[in-house]
PDB file of N, CA and C and ligand atoms in Angstrom:
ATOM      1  N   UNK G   1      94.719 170.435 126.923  1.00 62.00           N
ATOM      2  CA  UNK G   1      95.363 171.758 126.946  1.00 62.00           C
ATOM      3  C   UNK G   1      94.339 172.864 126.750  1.00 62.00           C
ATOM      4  N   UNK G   2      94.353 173.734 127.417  1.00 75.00           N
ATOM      5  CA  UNK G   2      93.607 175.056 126.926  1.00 75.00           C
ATOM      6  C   UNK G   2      93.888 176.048 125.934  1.00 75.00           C
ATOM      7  N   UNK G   3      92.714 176.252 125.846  1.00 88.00           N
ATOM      8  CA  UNK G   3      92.329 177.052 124.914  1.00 88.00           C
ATOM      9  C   UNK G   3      92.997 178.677 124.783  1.00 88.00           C
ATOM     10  N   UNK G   4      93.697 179.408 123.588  1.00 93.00           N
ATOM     11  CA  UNK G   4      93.959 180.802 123.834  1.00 93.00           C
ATOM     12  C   UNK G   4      92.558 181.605 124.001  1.00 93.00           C
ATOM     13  N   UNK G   5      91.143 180.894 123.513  1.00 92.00           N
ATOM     14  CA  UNK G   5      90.122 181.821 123.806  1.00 92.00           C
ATOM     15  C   UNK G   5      89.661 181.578 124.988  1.00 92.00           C
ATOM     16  N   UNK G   6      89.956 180.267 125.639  1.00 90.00           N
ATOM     17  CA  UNK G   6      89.500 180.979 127.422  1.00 90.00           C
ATOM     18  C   UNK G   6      90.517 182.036 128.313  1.00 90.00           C
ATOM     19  N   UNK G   7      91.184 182.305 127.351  1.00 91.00           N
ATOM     20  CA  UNK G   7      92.036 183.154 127.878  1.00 91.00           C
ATOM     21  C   UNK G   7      91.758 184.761 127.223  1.00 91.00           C
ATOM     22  N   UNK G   8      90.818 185.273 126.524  1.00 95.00           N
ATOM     23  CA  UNK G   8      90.711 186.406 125.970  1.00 95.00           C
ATOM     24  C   UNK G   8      89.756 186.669 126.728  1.00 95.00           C
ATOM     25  N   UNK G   9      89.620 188.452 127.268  1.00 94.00           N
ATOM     26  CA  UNK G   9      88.592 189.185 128.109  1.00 94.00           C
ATOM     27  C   UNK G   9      87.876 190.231 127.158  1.00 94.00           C
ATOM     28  N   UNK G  10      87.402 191.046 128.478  1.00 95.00           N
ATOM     29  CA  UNK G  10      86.879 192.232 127.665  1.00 95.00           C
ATOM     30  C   UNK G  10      87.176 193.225 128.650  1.00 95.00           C
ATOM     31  N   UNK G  11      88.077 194.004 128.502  1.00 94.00           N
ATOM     32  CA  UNK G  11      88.254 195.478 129.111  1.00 94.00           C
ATOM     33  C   UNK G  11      87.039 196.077 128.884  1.00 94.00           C
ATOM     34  N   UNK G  12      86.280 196.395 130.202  1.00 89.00           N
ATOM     35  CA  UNK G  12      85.011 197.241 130.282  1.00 89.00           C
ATOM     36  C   UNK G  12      85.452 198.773 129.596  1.00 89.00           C
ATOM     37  N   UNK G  13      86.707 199.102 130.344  1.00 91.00           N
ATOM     38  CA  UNK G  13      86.664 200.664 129.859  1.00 91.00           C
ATOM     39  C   UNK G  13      87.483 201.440 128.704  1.00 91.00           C
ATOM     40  N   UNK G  14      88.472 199.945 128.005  1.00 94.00           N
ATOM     41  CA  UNK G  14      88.831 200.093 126.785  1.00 94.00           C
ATOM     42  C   UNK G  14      87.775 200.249 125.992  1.00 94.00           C
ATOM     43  N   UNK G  15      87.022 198.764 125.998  1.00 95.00           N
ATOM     44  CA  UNK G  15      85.626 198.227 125.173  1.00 95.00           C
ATOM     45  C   UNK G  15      87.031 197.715 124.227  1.00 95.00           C
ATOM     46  N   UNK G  16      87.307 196.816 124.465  1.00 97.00           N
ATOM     47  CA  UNK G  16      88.478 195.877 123.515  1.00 97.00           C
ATOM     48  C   UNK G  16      88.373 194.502 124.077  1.00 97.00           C
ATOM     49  N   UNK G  17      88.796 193.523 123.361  1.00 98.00           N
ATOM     50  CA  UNK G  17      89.053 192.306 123.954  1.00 98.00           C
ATOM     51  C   UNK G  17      90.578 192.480 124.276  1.00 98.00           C
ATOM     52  N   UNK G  18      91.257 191.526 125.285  1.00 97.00           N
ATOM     53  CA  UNK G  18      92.162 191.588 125.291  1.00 97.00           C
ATOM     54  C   UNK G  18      92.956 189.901 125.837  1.00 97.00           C
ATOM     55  N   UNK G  19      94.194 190.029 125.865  1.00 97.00           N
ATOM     56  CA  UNK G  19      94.635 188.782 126.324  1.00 97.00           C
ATOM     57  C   UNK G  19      95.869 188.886 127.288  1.00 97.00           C
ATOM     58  N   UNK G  20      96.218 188.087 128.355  1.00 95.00           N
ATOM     59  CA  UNK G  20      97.243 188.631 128.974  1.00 95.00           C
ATOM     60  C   UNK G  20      97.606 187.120 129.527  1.00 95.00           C
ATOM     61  N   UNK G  21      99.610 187.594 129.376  1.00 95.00           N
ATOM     62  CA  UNK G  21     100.342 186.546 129.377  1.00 95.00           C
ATOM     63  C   UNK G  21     100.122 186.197 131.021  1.00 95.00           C
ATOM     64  N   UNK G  22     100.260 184.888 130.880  1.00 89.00           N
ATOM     65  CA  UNK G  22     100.109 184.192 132.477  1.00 89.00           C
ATOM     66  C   UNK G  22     101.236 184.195 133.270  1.00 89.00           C
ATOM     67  N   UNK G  23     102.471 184.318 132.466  1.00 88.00           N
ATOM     68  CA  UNK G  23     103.210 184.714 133.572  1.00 88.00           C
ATOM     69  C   UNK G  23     103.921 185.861 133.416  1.00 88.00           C
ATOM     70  N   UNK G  24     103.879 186.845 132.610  1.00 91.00           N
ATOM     71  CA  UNK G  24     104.429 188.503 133.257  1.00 91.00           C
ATOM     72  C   UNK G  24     103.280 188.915 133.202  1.00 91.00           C
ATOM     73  N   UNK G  25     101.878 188.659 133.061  1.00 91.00           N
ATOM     74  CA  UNK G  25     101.278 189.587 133.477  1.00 91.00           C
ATOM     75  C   UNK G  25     100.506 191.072 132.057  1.00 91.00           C
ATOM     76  N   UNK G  26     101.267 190.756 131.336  1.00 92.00           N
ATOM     77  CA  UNK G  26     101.360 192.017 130.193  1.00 92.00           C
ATOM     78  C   UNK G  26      99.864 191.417 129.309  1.00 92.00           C
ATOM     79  N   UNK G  27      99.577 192.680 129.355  1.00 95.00           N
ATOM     80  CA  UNK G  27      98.440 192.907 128.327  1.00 95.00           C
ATOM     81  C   UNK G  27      98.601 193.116 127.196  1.00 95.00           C
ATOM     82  N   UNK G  28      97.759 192.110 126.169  1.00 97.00           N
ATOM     83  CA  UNK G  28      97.722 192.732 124.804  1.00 97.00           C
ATOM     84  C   UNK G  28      96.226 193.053 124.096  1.00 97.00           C
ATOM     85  N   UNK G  29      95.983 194.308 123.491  1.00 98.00           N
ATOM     86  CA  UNK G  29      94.536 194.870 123.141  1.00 98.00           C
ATOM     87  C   UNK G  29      94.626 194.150 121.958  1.00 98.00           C
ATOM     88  N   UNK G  30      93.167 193.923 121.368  1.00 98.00           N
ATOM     89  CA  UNK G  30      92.945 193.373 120.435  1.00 98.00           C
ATOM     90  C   UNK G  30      91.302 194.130 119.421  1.00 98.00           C
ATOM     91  N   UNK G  31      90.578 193.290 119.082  1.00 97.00           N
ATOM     92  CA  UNK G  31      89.348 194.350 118.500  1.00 97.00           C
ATOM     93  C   UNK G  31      88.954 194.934 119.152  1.00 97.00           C
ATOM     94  N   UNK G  32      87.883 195.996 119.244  1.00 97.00           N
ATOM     95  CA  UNK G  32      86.913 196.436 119.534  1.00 97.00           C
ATOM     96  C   UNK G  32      86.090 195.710 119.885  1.00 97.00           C
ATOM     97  N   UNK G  33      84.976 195.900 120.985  1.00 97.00           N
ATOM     98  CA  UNK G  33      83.394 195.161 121.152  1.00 97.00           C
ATOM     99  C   UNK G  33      83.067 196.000 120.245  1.00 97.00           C
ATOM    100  N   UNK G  34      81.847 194.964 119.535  1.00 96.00           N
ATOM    101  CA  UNK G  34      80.846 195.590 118.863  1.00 96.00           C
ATOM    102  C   UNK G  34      79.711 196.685 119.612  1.00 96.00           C
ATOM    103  N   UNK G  35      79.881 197.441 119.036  1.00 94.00           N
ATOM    104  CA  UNK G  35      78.720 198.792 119.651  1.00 94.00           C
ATOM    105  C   UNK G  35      77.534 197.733 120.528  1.00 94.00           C
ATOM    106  N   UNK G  36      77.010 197.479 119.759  1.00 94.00           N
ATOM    107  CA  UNK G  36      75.992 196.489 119.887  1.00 94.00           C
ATOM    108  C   UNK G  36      75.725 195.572 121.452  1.00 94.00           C
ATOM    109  N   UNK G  37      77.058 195.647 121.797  1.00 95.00           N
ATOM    110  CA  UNK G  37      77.301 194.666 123.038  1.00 95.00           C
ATOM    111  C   UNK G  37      78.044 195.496 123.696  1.00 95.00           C
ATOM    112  N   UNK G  38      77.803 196.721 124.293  1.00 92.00           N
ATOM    113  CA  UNK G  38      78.250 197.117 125.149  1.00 92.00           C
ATOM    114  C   UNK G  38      77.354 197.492 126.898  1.00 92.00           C
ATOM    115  N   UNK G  39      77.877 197.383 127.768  1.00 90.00           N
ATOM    116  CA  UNK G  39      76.911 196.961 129.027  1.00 90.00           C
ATOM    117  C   UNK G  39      77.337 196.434 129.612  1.00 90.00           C
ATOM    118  N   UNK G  40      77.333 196.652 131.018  1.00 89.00           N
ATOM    119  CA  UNK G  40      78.418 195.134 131.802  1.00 89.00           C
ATOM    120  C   UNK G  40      77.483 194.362 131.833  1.00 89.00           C
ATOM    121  N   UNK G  41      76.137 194.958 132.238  1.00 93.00           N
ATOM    122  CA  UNK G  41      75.412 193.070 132.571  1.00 93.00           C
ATOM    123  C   UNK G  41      75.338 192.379 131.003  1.00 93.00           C
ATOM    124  N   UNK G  42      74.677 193.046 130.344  1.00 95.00           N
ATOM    125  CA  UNK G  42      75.350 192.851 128.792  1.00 95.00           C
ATOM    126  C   UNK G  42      76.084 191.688 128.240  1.00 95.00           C
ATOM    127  N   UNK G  43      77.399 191.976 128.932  1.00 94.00           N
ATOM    128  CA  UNK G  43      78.464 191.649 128.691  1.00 94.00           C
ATOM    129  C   UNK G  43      78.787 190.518 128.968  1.00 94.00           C
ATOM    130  N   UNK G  44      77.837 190.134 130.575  1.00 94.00           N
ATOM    131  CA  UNK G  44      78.198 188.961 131.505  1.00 94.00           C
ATOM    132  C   UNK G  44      77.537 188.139 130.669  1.00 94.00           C
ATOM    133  N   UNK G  45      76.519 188.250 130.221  1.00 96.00           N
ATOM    134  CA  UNK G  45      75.722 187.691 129.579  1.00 96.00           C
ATOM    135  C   UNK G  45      76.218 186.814 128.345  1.00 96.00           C
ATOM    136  N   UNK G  46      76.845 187.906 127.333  1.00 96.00           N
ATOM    137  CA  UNK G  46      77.429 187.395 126.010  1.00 96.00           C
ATOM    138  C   UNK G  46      78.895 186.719 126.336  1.00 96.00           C
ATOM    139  N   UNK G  47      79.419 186.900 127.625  1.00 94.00           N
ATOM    140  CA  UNK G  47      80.255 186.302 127.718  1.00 94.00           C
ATOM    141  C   UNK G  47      80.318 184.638 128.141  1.00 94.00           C
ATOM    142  N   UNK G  48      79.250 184.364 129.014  1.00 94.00           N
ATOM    143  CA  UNK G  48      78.225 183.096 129.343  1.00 94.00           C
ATOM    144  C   UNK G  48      77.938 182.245 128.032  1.00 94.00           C
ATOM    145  N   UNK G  49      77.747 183.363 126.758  1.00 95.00           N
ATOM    146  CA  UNK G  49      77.010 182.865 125.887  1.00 95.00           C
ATOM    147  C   UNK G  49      75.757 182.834 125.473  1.00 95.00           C
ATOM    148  N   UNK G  50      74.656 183.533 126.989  1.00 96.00           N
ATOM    149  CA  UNK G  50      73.499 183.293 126.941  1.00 96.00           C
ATOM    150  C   UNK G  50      73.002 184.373 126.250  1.00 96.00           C
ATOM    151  N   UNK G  51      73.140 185.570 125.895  1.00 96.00           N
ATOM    152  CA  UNK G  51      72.463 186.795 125.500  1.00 96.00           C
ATOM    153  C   UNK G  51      71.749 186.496 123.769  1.00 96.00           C
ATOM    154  N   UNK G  52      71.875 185.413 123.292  1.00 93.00           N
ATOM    155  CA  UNK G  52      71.218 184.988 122.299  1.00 93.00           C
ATOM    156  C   UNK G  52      71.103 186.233 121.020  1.00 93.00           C
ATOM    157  N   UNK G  53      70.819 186.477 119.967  1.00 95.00           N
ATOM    158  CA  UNK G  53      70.203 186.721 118.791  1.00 95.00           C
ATOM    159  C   UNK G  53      71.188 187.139 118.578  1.00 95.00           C
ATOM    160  N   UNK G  54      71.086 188.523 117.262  1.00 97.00           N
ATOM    161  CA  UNK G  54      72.216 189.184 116.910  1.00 97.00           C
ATOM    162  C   UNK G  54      73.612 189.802 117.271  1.00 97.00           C
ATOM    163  N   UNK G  55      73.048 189.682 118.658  1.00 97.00           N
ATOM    164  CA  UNK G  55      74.260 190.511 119.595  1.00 97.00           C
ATOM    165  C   UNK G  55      75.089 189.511 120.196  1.00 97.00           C
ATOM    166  N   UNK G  56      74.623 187.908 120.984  1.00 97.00           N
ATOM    167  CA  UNK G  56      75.819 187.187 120.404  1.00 97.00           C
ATOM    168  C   UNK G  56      76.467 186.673 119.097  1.00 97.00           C
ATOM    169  N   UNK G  57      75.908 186.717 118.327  1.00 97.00           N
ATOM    170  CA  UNK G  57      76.552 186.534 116.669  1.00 97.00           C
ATOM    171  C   UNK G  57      77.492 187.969 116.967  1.00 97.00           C
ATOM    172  N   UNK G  58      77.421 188.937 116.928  1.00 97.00           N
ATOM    173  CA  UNK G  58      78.226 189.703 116.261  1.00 97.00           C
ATOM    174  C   UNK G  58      79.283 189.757 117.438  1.00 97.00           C
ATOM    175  N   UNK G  59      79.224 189.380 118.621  1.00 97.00           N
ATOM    176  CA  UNK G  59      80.361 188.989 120.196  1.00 97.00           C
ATOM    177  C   UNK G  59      80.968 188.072 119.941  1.00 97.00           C
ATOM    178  N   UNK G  60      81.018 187.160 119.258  1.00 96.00           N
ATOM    179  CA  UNK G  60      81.064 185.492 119.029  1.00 96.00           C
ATOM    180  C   UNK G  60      82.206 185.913 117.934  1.00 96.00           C
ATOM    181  N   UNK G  61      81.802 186.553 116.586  1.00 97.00           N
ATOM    182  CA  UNK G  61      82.537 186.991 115.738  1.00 97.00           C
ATOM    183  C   UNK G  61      83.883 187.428 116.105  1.00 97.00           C
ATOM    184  N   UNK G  62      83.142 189.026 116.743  1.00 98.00           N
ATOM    185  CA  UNK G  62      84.389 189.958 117.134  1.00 98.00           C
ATOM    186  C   UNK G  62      85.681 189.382 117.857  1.00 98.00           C
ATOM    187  N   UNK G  63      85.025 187.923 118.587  1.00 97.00           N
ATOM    188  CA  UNK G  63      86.036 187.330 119.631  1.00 97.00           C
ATOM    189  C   UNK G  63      87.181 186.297 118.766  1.00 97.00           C
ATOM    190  N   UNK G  64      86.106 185.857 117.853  1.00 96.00           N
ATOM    191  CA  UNK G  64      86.929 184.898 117.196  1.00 96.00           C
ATOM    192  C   UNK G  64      87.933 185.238 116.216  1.00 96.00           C
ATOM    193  N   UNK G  65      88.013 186.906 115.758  1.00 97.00           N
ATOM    194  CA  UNK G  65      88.803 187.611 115.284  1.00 97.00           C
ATOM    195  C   UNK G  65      90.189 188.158 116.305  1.00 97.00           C
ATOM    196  N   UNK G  66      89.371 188.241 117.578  1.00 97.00           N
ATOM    197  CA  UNK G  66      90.192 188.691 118.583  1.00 97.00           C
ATOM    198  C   UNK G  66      91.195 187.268 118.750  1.00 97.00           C
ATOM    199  N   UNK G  67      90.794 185.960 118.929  1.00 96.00           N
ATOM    200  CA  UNK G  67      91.840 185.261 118.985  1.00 96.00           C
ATOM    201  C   UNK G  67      92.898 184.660 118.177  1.00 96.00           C
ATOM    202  N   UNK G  68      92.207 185.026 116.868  1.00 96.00           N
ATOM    203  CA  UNK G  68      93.253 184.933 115.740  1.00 96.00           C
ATOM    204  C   UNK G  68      94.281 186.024 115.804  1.00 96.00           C
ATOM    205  N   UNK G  69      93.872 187.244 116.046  1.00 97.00           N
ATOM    206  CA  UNK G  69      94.869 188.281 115.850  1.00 97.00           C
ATOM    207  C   UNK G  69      95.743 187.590 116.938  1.00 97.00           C
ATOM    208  N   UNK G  70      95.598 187.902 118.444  1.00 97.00           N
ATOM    209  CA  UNK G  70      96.506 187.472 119.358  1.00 97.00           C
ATOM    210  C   UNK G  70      96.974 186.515 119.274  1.00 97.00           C
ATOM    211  N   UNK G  71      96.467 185.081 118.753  1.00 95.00           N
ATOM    212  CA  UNK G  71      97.686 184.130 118.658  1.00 95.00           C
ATOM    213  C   UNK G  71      98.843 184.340 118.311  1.00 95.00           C
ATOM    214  N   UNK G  72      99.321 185.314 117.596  1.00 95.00           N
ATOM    215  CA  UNK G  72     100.378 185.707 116.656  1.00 95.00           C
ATOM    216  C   UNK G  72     101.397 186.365 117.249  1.00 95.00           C
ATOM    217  N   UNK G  73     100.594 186.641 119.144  1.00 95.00           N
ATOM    218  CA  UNK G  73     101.711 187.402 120.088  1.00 95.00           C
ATOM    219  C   UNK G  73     101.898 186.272 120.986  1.00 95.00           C
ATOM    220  N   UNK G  74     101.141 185.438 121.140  1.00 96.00           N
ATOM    221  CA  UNK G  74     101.136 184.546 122.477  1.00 96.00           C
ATOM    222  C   UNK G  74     101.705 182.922 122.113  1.00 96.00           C
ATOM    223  N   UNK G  75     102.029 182.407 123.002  1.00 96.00           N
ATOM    224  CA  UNK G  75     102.672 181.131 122.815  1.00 96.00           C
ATOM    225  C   UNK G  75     102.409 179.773 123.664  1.00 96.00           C
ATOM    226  N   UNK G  76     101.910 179.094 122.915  1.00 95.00           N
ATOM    227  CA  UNK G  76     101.468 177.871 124.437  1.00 95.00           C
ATOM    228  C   UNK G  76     102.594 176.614 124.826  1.00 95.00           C
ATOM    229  N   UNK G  77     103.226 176.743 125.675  1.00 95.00           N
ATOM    230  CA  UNK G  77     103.912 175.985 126.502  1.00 95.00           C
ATOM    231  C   UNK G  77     103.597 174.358 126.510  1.00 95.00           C
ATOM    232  N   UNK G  78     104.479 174.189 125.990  1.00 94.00           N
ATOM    233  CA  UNK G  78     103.621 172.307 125.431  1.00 94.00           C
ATOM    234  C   UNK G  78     103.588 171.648 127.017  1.00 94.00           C
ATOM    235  N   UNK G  79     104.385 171.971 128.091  1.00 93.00           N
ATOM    236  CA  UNK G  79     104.586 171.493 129.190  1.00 93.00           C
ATOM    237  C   UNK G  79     103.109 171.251 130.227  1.00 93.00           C
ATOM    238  N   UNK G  80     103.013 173.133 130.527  1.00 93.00           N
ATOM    239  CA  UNK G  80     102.116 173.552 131.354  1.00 93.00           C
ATOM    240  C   UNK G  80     100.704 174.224 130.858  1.00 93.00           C
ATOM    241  N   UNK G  81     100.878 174.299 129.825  1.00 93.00           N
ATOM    242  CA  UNK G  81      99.684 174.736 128.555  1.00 93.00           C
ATOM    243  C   UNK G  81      99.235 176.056 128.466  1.00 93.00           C
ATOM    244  N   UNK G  82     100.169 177.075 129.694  1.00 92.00           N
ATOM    245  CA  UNK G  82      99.884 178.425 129.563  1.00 92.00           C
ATOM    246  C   UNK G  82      99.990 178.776 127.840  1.00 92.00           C
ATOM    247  N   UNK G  83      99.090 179.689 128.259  1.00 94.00           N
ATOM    248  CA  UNK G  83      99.793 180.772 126.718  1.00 94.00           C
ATOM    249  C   UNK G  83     100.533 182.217 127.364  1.00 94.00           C
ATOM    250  N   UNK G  84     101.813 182.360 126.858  1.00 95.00           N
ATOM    251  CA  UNK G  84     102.694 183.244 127.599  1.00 95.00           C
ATOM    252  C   UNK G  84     103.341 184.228 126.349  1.00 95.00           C
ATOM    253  N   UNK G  85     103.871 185.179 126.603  1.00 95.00           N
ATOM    254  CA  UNK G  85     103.819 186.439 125.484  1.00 95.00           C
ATOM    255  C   UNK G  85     105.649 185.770 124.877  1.00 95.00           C
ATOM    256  N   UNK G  86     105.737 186.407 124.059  1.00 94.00           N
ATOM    257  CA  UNK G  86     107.684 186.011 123.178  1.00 94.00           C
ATOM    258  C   UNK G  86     108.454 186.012 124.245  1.00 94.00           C
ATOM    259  N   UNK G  87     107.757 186.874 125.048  1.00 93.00           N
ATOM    260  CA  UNK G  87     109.593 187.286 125.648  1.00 93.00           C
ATOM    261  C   UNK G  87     109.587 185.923 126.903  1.00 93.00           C
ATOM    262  N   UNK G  88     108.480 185.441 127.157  1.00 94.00           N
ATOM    263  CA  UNK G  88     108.648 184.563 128.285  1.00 94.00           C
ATOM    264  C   UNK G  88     108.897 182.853 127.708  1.00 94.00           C
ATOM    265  N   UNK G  89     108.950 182.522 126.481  1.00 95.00           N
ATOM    266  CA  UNK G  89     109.070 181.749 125.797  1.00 95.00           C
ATOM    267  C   UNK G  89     109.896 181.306 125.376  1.00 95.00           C
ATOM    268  N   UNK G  90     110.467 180.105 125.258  1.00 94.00           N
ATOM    269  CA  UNK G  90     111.494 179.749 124.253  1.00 94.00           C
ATOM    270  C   UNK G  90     111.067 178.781 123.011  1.00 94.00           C
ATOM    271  N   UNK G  91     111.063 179.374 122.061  1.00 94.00           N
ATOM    272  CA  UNK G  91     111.035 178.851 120.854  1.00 94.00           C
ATOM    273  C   UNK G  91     111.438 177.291 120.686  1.00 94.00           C
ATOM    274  N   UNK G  92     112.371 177.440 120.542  1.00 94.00           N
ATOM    275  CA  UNK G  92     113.386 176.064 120.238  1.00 94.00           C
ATOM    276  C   UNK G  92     112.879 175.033 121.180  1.00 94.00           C
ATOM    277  N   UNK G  93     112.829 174.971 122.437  1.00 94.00           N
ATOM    278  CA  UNK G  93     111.849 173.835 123.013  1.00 94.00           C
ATOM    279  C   UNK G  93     110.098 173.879 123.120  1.00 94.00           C
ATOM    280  N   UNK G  94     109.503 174.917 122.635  1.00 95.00           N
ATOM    281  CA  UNK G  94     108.695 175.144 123.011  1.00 95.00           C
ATOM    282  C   UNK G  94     108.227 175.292 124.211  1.00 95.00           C
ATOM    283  N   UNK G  95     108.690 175.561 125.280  1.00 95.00           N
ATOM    284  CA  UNK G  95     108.202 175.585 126.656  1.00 95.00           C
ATOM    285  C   UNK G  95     108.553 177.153 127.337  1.00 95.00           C
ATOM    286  N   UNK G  96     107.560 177.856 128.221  1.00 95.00           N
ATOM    287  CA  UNK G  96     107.489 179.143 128.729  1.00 95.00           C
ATOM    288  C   UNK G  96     108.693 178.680 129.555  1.00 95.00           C
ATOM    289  N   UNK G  97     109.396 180.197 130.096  1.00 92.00           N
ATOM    290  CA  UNK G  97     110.602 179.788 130.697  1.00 92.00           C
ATOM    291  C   UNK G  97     110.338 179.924 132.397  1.00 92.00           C
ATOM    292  N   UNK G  98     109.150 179.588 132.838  1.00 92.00           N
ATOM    293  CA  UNK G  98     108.948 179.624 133.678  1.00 92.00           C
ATOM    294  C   UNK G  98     108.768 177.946 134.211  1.00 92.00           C
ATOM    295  N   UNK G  99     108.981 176.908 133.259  1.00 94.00           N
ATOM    296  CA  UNK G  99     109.227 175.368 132.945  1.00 94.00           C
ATOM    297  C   UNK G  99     110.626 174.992 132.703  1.00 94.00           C
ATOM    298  N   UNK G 100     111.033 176.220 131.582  1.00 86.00           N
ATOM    299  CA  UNK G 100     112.188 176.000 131.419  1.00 86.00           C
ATOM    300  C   UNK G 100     113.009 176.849 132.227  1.00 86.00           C
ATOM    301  N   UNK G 101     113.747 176.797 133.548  1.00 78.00           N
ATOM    302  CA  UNK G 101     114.459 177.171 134.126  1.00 78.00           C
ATOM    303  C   UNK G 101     115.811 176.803 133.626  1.00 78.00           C
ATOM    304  N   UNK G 102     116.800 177.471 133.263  1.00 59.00           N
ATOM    305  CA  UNK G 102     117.971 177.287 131.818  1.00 59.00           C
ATOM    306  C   UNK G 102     119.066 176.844 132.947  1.00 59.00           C
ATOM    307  N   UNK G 103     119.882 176.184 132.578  1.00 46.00           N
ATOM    308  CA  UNK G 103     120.599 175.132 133.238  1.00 46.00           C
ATOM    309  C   UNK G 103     121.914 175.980 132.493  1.00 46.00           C
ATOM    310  N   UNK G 104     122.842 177.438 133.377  1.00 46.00           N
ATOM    311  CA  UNK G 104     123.471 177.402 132.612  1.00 46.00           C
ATOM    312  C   UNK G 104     124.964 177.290 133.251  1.00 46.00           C
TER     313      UNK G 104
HETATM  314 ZN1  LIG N   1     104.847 187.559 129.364  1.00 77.00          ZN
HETATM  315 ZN1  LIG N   2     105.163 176.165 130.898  1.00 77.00          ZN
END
């Protein structure tokens, strides 16, 4: 199953991480980039992983804060392994309702 952090970005022109449900589509903002790491090539870089020293430590951080906060909006579908926002979710089976098509 995947991961909610291969699922977190970086809005270039927020400068936020963000996460967005796989099936409506909806965005949710989350930290700030660190000053430190701002730049698109920069960015491509720390996002790769490769940009090394202080500036991935403090990207690495900021992100891993970023996916704790958002877990708390997003939901993973035991079925199809999306992570999908409340409203596309059903609780009680755990499965996005885009699996669960409701039989009514
Ligand atoms: Zn959604
Ligand atoms: Zn699903």
């Amino acid at each position: 199953m995947r991961q909610l952090y291969e699922q977190i970005l970086v809005d270039n022109e927020k400068r936020r991480f963000y996460a967005k449900c796989e099936t409506s589509g909806e965005k949710r903002y989350s930290v700030k980039l660190p000053l430190s790491c701002r730049g698109e090539e920069l960015l491509q870089l720390l996002e790769e992983g490769c940009a090394g020293g202080l500036r991935q430590k403090k990207y690495n951080s900021a992100k891993a804060r970023a996916v704790q906060d958002l877990a708390r909006y997003f939901n993973q579908c035991r079925k199809c392994g999306k992570w999908v926002c409340d409203e596309m979710f059903d609780p009680d089976i755990m499965e996005c309702k885009q699996c669960n098509i409701r039989r009514v």
